[in-house]
Amino acid sequence: MSVNHSEPWRDRLERVLDDYARLLASQPGLASAALTTWPDGIHYLDLLELLMRLLRSAGVDGEDAARGVDLLLQHATASAAEWAARASGGQELSDLTQILDAAQPRRHPELRAAGAALFTAGSPEERSRWATRAIVNGILSSARGEGA
Protein backbone atom coordinates (compact mmCIF):
# COMPACT_ATOMS: atom_id res chain seq x y z
CA MET A 1 0.00 0.00 0.00
CA SER A 2 1.44 3.31 -1.03
CA VAL A 3 1.05 6.19 1.36
CA ASN A 4 -0.15 9.58 0.15
CA HIS A 5 -0.83 11.78 3.16
CA SER A 6 -2.28 14.59 1.01
CA GLU A 7 -5.01 12.29 -0.30
CA PRO A 8 -8.43 13.07 1.23
CA TRP A 9 -9.27 10.70 4.09
CA ARG A 10 -12.28 9.14 2.34
CA ASP A 11 -10.36 8.45 -0.90
CA ARG A 12 -7.51 6.95 1.09
CA LEU A 13 -9.88 4.78 3.14
CA GLU A 14 -11.56 3.46 -0.02
CA ARG A 15 -8.20 2.77 -1.66
CA VAL A 16 -6.86 0.94 1.39
CA LEU A 17 -9.98 -1.24 1.58
CA ASP A 18 -9.82 -1.92 -2.19
CA ASP A 19 -6.17 -2.95 -1.84
CA TYR A 20 -6.99 -5.20 1.13
CA ALA A 21 -9.88 -6.88 -0.70
CA ARG A 22 -7.74 -7.38 -3.84
CA LEU A 23 -4.98 -8.96 -1.77
CA LEU A 24 -7.42 -11.37 -0.13
CA ALA A 25 -9.16 -12.17 -3.42
CA SER A 26 -5.83 -13.01 -5.04
CA GLN A 27 -5.40 -15.82 -2.50
CA PRO A 28 -8.71 -17.70 -2.22
CA GLY A 29 -7.64 -19.70 0.83
CA LEU A 30 -6.67 -16.53 2.65
CA ALA A 31 -9.96 -14.82 1.75
CA SER A 32 -11.96 -17.77 3.03
CA ALA A 33 -9.91 -18.08 6.22
CA ALA A 34 -10.23 -14.36 6.94
CA LEU A 35 -14.02 -14.76 7.09
CA THR A 36 -13.79 -16.82 10.26
CA THR A 37 -10.38 -16.00 11.72
CA TRP A 38 -8.89 -12.59 12.51
CA PRO A 39 -5.56 -12.10 10.84
CA ASP A 40 -2.74 -11.30 13.23
CA GLY A 41 0.68 -9.76 13.13
CA ILE A 42 2.15 -6.34 12.72
CA HIS A 43 0.75 -5.72 9.22
CA TYR A 44 -2.81 -6.40 10.36
CA LEU A 45 -2.29 -4.06 13.32
CA ASP A 46 -0.94 -1.45 10.89
CA LEU A 47 -4.11 -1.83 8.79
CA LEU A 48 -6.36 -1.41 11.85
CA GLU A 49 -4.34 1.61 13.00
CA LEU A 50 -4.56 3.28 9.59
CA LEU A 51 -8.31 2.72 9.29
CA MET A 52 -8.86 4.02 12.84
CA ARG A 53 -6.78 7.13 12.09
CA LEU A 54 -8.70 7.80 8.89
CA LEU A 55 -12.08 7.55 10.61
CA ARG A 56 -10.87 9.59 13.60
CA SER A 57 -9.61 12.29 11.19
CA ALA A 58 -13.20 12.49 9.88
CA GLY A 59 -14.43 13.27 13.41
CA VAL A 60 -15.60 9.78 14.37
CA ASP A 61 -15.14 8.96 18.08
CA GLY A 62 -13.08 5.97 19.17
CA GLU A 63 -15.95 3.54 19.79
CA ASP A 64 -17.74 4.31 16.51
CA ALA A 65 -14.42 4.22 14.65
CA ALA A 66 -13.56 0.78 16.07
CA ARG A 67 -16.98 -0.59 15.20
CA GLY A 68 -16.73 1.03 11.79
CA VAL A 69 -13.34 -0.54 11.11
CA ASP A 70 -14.78 -3.92 12.04
CA LEU A 71 -17.76 -3.46 9.70
CA LEU A 72 -15.61 -2.14 6.84
CA LEU A 73 -13.21 -5.07 7.12
CA GLN A 74 -16.10 -7.55 7.29
CA HIS A 75 -17.43 -6.12 4.05
CA ALA A 76 -14.03 -6.11 2.34
CA THR A 77 -13.35 -9.68 3.48
CA ALA A 78 -16.74 -11.00 2.41
CA SER A 79 -16.40 -9.28 -0.98
CA ALA A 80 -12.94 -10.75 -1.47
CA ALA A 81 -14.15 -14.24 -0.56
CA GLU A 82 -17.04 -13.87 -3.02
CA TRP A 83 -14.71 -12.69 -5.82
CA ALA A 84 -12.26 -15.50 -5.09
CA ALA A 85 -15.04 -18.11 -5.13
CA ARG A 86 -16.39 -16.84 -8.45
CA ALA A 87 -12.90 -16.78 -9.95
CA SER A 88 -12.39 -20.41 -8.97
CA GLY A 89 -15.63 -21.69 -10.52
CA GLY A 90 -18.30 -20.65 -8.02
CA GLN A 91 -21.69 -19.24 -8.93
CA GLU A 92 -21.87 -16.62 -11.63
CA LEU A 93 -23.96 -13.47 -11.75
CA SER A 94 -25.93 -15.12 -14.54
CA ASP A 95 -27.22 -17.55 -11.89
CA LEU A 96 -28.58 -14.64 -9.88
CA THR A 97 -30.07 -13.12 -13.04
CA GLN A 98 -31.98 -16.35 -13.70
CA ILE A 99 -33.28 -16.43 -10.13
CA LEU A 100 -34.41 -12.81 -10.26
CA ASP A 101 -35.97 -13.21 -13.70
CA ALA A 102 -38.05 -16.07 -12.30
CA ALA A 103 -39.59 -13.87 -9.58
CA GLN A 104 -43.39 -13.93 -9.64
CA PRO A 105 -44.77 -10.44 -10.44
CA ARG A 106 -47.61 -10.71 -7.93
CA ARG A 107 -45.47 -12.03 -5.09
CA HIS A 108 -42.31 -9.98 -5.79
CA PRO A 109 -43.48 -6.82 -7.58
CA GLU A 110 -40.49 -4.74 -6.44
CA LEU A 111 -38.01 -7.31 -7.73
CA ARG A 112 -39.81 -7.51 -11.08
CA ALA A 113 -40.00 -3.72 -11.38
CA ALA A 114 -36.32 -3.28 -10.57
CA GLY A 115 -35.15 -6.04 -12.88
CA ALA A 116 -32.15 -8.26 -12.54
CA ALA A 117 -29.80 -5.69 -14.08
CA LEU A 118 -30.07 -3.41 -11.04
CA PHE A 119 -28.85 -6.24 -8.81
CA THR A 120 -26.01 -7.34 -11.07
CA ALA A 121 -24.78 -4.16 -12.78
CA GLY A 122 -21.25 -2.93 -12.27
CA SER A 123 -17.91 -4.55 -11.68
CA PRO A 124 -17.11 -6.11 -8.31
CA GLU A 125 -14.88 -3.11 -7.60
CA GLU A 126 -17.66 -0.61 -8.42
CA ARG A 127 -20.14 -2.51 -6.27
CA SER A 128 -17.65 -2.72 -3.41
CA ARG A 129 -16.87 1.01 -3.58
CA TRP A 130 -20.60 1.79 -3.43
CA ALA A 131 -20.97 -0.44 -0.36
CA THR A 132 -17.92 1.14 1.28
CA ARG A 133 -19.37 4.63 0.72
CA ALA A 134 -22.72 3.51 2.15
CA ILE A 135 -21.04 2.02 5.23
CA VAL A 136 -18.86 5.11 5.76
CA ASN A 137 -21.88 7.39 5.39
CA GLY A 138 -23.64 5.29 8.04
CA ILE A 139 -20.63 5.51 10.36
CA LEU A 140 -20.52 9.30 9.94
CA SER A 141 -24.27 9.58 10.47
CA SER A 142 -24.11 7.43 13.59
CA ALA A 143 -21.16 9.45 14.89
CA ARG A 144 -23.22 12.65 14.56
CA GLY A 145 -26.08 11.05 16.47
CA GLU A 146 -28.27 10.81 13.39
CA GLY A 147 -28.33 7.00 13.33
CA ALA A 148 -30.99 4.83 14.91
Coordinates of C-alpha atoms in Angstrom, one line a residue, residues 9-127:
W9 CA -9.3 10.7 4.1
R10 CA -12.3 9.1 2.3
D11 CA -10.4 8.5 -0.9
R12 CA -7.5 6.9 1.1
L13 CA -9.9 4.8 3.1
E14 CA -11.6 3.5 0.0
R15 CA -8.2 2.8 -1.7
V16 CA -6.9 0.9 1.4
L17 CA -10.0 -1.2 1.6
D18 CA -9.8 -1.9 -2.2
D19 CA -6.2 -2.9 -1.8
Y20 CA -7.0 -5.2 1.1
A21 CA -9.9 -6.9 -0.7
R22 CA -7.7 -7.4 -3.8
L23 CA -5.0 -9.0 -1.8
L24 CA -7.4 -11.4 -0.1
A25 CA -9.2 -12.2 -3.4
S26 CA -5.8 -13.0 -5.0
Q27 CA -5.4 -15.8 -2.5
P28 CA -8.7 -17.7 -2.2
G29 CA -7.6 -19.7 0.8
L30 CA -6.7 -16.5 2.7
A31 CA -10.0 -14.8 1.8
S32 CA -12.0 -17.8 3.0
A33 CA -9.9 -18.1 6.2
A34 CA -10.2 -14.4 6.9
L35 CA -14.0 -14.8 7.1
T36 CA -13.8 -16.8 10.3
T37 CA -10.4 -16.0 11.7
W38 CA -8.9 -12.6 12.5
P39 CA -5.6 -12.1 10.8
D40 CA -2.7 -11.3 13.2
G41 CA 0.7 -9.8 13.1
I42 CA 2.2 -6.3 12.7
H43 CA 0.7 -5.7 9.2
Y44 CA -2.8 -6.4 10.4
L45 CA -2.3 -4.1 13.3
D46 CA -0.9 -1.4 10.9
L47 CA -4.1 -1.8 8.8
L48 CA -6.4 -1.4 11.8
E49 CA -4.3 1.6 13.0
L50 CA -4.6 3.3 9.6
L51 CA -8.3 2.7 9.3
M52 CA -8.9 4.0 12.8
R53 CA -6.8 7.1 12.1
L54 CA -8.7 7.8 8.9
L55 CA -12.1 7.6 10.6
R56 CA -10.9 9.6 13.6
S57 CA -9.6 12.3 11.2
A58 CA -13.2 12.5 9.9
G59 CA -14.4 13.3 13.4
V60 CA -15.6 9.8 14.4
D61 CA -15.1 9.0 18.1
G62 CA -13.1 6.0 19.2
E63 CA -16.0 3.5 19.8
D64 CA -17.7 4.3 16.5
A65 CA -14.4 4.2 14.6
A66 CA -13.6 0.8 16.1
R67 CA -17.0 -0.6 15.2
G68 CA -16.7 1.0 11.8
V69 CA -13.3 -0.5 11.1
D70 CA -14.8 -3.9 12.0
L71 CA -17.8 -3.5 9.7
L72 CA -15.6 -2.1 6.8
L73 CA -13.2 -5.1 7.1
Q74 CA -16.1 -7.5 7.3
H75 CA -17.4 -6.1 4.0
A76 CA -14.0 -6.1 2.3
T77 CA -13.3 -9.7 3.5
A78 CA -16.7 -11.0 2.4
S79 CA -16.4 -9.3 -1.0
A80 CA -12.9 -10.8 -1.5
A81 CA -14.1 -14.2 -0.6
E82 CA -17.0 -13.9 -3.0
W83 CA -14.7 -12.7 -5.8
A84 CA -12.3 -15.5 -5.1
A85 CA -15.0 -18.1 -5.1
R86 CA -16.4 -16.8 -8.4
A87 CA -12.9 -16.8 -10.0
S88 CA -12.4 -20.4 -9.0
G89 CA -15.6 -21.7 -10.5
G90 CA -18.3 -20.6 -8.0
Q91 CA -21.7 -19.2 -8.9
E92 CA -21.9 -16.6 -11.6
L93 CA -24.0 -13.5 -11.7
S94 CA -25.9 -15.1 -14.5
D95 CA -27.2 -17.6 -11.9
L96 CA -28.6 -14.6 -9.9
T97 CA -30.1 -13.1 -13.0
Q98 CA -32.0 -16.3 -13.7
I99 CA -33.3 -16.4 -10.1
L100 CA -34.4 -12.8 -10.3
D101 CA -36.0 -13.2 -13.7
A102 CA -38.0 -16.1 -12.3
A103 CA -39.6 -13.9 -9.6
Q104 CA -43.4 -13.9 -9.6
P105 CA -44.8 -10.4 -10.4
R106 CA -47.6 -10.7 -7.9
R107 CA -45.5 -12.0 -5.1
H108 CA -42.3 -10.0 -5.8
P109 CA -43.5 -6.8 -7.6
E110 CA -40.5 -4.7 -6.4
L111 CA -38.0 -7.3 -7.7
R112 CA -39.8 -7.5 -11.1
A113 CA -40.0 -3.7 -11.4
A114 CA -36.3 -3.3 -10.6
G115 CA -35.2 -6.0 -12.9
A116 CA -32.1 -8.3 -12.5
A117 CA -29.8 -5.7 -14.1
L118 CA -30.1 -3.4 -11.0
F119 CA -28.8 -6.2 -8.8
T120 CA -26.0 -7.3 -11.1
A121 CA -24.8 -4.2 -12.8
G122 CA -21.3 -2.9 -12.3
S123 CA -17.9 -4.5 -11.7
P124 CA -17.1 -6.1 -8.3
E125 CA -14.9 -3.1 -7.6
E126 CA -17.7 -0.6 -8.4
R127 CA -20.1 -2.5 -6.3

